[in-house]
Short mmCIF file of C-alpha atoms in Angstrom, two decimals:
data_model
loop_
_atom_site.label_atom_id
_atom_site.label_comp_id
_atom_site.label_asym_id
_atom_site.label_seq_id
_atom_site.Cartn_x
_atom_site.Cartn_y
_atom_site.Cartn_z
CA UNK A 1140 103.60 -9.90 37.19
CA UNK A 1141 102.83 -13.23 39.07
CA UNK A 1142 99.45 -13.81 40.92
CA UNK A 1143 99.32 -16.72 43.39
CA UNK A 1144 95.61 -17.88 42.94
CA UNK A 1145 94.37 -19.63 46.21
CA UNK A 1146 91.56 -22.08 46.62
CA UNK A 1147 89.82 -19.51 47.99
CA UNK A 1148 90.07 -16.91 45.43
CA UNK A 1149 89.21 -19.52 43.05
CA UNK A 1150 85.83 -20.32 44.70
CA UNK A 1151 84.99 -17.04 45.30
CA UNK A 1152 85.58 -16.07 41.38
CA UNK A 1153 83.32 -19.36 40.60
CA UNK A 1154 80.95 -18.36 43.30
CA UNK A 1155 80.89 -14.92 41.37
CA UNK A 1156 80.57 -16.65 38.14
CA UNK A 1157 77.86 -18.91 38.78
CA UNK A 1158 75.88 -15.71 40.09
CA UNK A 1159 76.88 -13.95 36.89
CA UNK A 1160 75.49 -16.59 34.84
CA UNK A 1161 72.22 -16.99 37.39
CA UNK A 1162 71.65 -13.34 36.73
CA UNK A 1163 72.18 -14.20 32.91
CA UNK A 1164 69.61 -16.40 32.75
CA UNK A 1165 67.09 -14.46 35.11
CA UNK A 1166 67.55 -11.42 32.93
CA UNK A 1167 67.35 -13.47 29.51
CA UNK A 1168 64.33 -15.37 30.75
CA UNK A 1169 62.86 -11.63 31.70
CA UNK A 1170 63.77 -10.90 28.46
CA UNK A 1171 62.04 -13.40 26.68
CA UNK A 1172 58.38 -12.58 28.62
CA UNK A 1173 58.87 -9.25 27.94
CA UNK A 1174 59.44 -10.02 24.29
CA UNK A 1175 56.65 -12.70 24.31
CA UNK A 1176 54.42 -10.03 25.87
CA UNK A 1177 55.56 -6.99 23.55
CA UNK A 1178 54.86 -9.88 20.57
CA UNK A 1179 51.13 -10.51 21.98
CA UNK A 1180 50.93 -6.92 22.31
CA UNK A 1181 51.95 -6.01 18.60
CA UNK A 1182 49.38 -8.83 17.67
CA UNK A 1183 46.71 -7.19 19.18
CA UNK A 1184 47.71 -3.99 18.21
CA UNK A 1185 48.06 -5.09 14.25
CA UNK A 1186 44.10 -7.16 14.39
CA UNK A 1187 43.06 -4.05 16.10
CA UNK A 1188 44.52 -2.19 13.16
CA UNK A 1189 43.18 -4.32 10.78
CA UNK A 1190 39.47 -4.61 11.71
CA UNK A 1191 39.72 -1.03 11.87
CA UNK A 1192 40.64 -0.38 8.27
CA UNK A 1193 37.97 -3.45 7.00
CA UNK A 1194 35.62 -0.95 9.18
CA UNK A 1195 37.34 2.05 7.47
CA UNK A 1196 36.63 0.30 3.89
CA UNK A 1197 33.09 -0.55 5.25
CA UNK A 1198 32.02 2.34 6.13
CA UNK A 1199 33.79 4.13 3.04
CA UNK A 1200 31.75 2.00 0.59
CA UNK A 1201 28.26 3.04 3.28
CA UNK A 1202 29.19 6.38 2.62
CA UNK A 1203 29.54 6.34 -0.98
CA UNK A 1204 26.17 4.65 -1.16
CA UNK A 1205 24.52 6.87 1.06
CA UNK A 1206 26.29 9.99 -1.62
CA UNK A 1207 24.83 8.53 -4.35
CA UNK A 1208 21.28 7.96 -2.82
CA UNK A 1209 21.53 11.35 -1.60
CA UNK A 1210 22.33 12.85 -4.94
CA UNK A 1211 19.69 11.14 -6.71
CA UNK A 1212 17.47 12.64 -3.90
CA UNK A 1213 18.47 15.84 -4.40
CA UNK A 1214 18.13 15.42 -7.90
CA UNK A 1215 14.63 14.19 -7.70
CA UNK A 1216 13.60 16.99 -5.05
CA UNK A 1217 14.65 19.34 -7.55
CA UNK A 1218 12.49 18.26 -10.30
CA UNK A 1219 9.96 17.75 -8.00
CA UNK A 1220 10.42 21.71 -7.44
CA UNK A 1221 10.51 22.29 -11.18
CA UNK A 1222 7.15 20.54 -11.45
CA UNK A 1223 5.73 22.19 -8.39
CA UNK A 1224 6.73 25.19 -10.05
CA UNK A 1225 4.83 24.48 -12.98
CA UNK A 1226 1.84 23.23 -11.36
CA UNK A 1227 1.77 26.82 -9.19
CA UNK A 1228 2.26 28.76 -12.24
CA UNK A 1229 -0.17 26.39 -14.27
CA UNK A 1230 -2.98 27.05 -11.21
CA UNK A 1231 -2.16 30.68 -11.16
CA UNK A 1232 -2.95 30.54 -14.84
CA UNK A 1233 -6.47 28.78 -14.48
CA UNK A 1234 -7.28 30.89 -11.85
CA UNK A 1235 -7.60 33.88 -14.25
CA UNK A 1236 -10.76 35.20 -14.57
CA UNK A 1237 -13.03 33.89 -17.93
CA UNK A 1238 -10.74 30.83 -17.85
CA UNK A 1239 -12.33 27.74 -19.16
CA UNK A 1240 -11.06 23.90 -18.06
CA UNK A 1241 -12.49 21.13 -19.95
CA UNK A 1242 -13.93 17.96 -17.89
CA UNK A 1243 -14.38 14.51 -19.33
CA UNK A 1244 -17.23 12.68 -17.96
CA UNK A 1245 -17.75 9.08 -18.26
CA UNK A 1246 -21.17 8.09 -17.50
CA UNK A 1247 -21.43 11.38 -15.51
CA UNK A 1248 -17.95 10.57 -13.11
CA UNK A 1249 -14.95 13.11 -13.60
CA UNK A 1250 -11.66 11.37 -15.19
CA UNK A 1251 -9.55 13.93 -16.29
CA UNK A 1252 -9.52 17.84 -16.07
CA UNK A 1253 -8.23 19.56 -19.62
CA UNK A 1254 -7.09 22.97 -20.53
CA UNK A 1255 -8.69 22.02 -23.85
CA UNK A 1256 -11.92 20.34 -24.94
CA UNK A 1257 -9.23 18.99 -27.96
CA UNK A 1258 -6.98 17.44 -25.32
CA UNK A 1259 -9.72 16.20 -23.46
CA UNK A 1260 -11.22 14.29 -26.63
CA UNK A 1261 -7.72 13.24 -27.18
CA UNK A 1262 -7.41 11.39 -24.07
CA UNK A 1263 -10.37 9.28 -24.99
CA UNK A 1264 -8.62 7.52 -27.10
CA UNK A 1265 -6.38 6.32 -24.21
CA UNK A 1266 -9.55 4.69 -23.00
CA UNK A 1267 -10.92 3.04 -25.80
CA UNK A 1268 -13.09 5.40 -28.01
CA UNK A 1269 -11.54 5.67 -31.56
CA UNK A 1270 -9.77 8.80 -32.19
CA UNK A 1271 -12.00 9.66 -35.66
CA UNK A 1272 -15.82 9.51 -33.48
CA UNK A 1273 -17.83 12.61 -34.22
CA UNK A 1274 -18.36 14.42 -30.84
CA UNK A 1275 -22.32 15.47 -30.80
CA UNK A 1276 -24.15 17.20 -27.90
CA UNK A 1277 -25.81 15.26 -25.37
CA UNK A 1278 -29.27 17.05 -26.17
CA UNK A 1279 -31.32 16.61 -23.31
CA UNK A 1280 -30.09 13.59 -21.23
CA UNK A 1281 -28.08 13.66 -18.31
CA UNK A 1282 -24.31 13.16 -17.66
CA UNK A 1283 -24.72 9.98 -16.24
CA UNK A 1284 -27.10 8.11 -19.25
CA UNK A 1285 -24.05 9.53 -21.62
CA UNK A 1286 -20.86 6.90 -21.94
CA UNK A 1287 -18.28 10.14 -23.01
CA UNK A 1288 -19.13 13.91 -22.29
CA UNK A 1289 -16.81 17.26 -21.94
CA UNK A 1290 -18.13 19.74 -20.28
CA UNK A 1291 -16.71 23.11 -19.88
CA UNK A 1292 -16.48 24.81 -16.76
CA UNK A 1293 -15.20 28.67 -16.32
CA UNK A 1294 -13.55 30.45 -13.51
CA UNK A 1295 -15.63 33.20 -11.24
CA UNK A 1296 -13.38 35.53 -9.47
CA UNK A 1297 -16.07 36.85 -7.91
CA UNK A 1298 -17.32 33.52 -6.54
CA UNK A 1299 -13.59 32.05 -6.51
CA UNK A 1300 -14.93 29.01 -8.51
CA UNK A 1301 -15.49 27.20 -11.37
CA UNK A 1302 -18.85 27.38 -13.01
CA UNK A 1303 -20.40 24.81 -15.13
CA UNK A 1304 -21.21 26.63 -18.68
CA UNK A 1305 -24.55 24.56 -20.16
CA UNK A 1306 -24.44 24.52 -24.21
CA UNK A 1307 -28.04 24.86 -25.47
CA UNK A 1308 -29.18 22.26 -27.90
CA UNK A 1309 -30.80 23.82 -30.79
CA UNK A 1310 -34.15 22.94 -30.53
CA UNK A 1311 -37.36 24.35 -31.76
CA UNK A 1312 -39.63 25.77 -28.70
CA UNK A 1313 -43.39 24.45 -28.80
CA UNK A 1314 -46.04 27.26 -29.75
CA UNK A 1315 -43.60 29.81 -30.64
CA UNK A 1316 -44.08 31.44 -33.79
#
């Protein structure tokens, strides 16, 4: 098959052509901002992605701080109960009627408050006093004119306190026979 082209066949296929390849170039440079944009996009999208996973690691390694803080908390509240325990059970214990507690006095001021007058000499030592002194009553002079004194002091259930107990000094009475 022959075609006769004319001149006017031929302009209108260029005429179509050159609109083909304007509408090429439109829809390539369209293609290109939409790829330029989608890029900027997936940027954005990737720091965003980033800072959150350095927050992620942030506050993973917050957390685990704050876990082991709380743990050794917890651990120390529960010793803390263990001792309060204790210190219930040790006051239920001294609150038995006829118990004694042993004070030490230093120049008549209250340091320490023993379950025994041996502890209580003990802890002396701790301030100075050699461990090998000779305890000796006080004999008549007050608390305060003594440097180291136990005293002994007995729970009164009837009067829900302590009482002082007073240890005579031997001493000979005038004009008794």
């Amino acid at each position: 098959m022959i075609r006769i082209v004319t001149k006017k066949r031929l302009a209108l296929l260029e005429a179509d052509t050159a609109a083909a390849f304007e509408r090429a170039q439109r829809a390539k440079e369209t293609a290109l901002l939409d790829a330029a944009r989608h890029a900027a996009a997936l940027a954005e999208v990737t720091e965003r992605a980033e800072r959150a996973e350095a927050t992620t690691d942030e506050v993973g390694a917050i957390l685990s701080t704050a876990m082991k803080e709380l743990s050794a908390a917890q651990q120390d509240l529960l010793l803390k109960e263990i001792e309060l325990r204790r210190l219930r059970d040790d006051l239920a214990e001294a609150l038995a009627a006829g118990r004694d507690v042993h004070v030490l006095l230093h120049y008549g001021t209250p340091v320490m408050v023993y379950r025994s007058r041996e502890d209580a000499y003990a802890d002396t030592a701790t301030h100075g006093v050699p461990a090998d002194v000779t305890w000796k009553p006080t004999g008549q002079r007050f608390w305060a004119d003594t440097e180291w004194f136990v005293t002994t002091f007995t729970y009164d259930a009837d009067a829900r306190g302590f009482r002082g107990v007073l240890e005579p000094v031997a001493e000979p009475v005038r004009g008794a026979a």
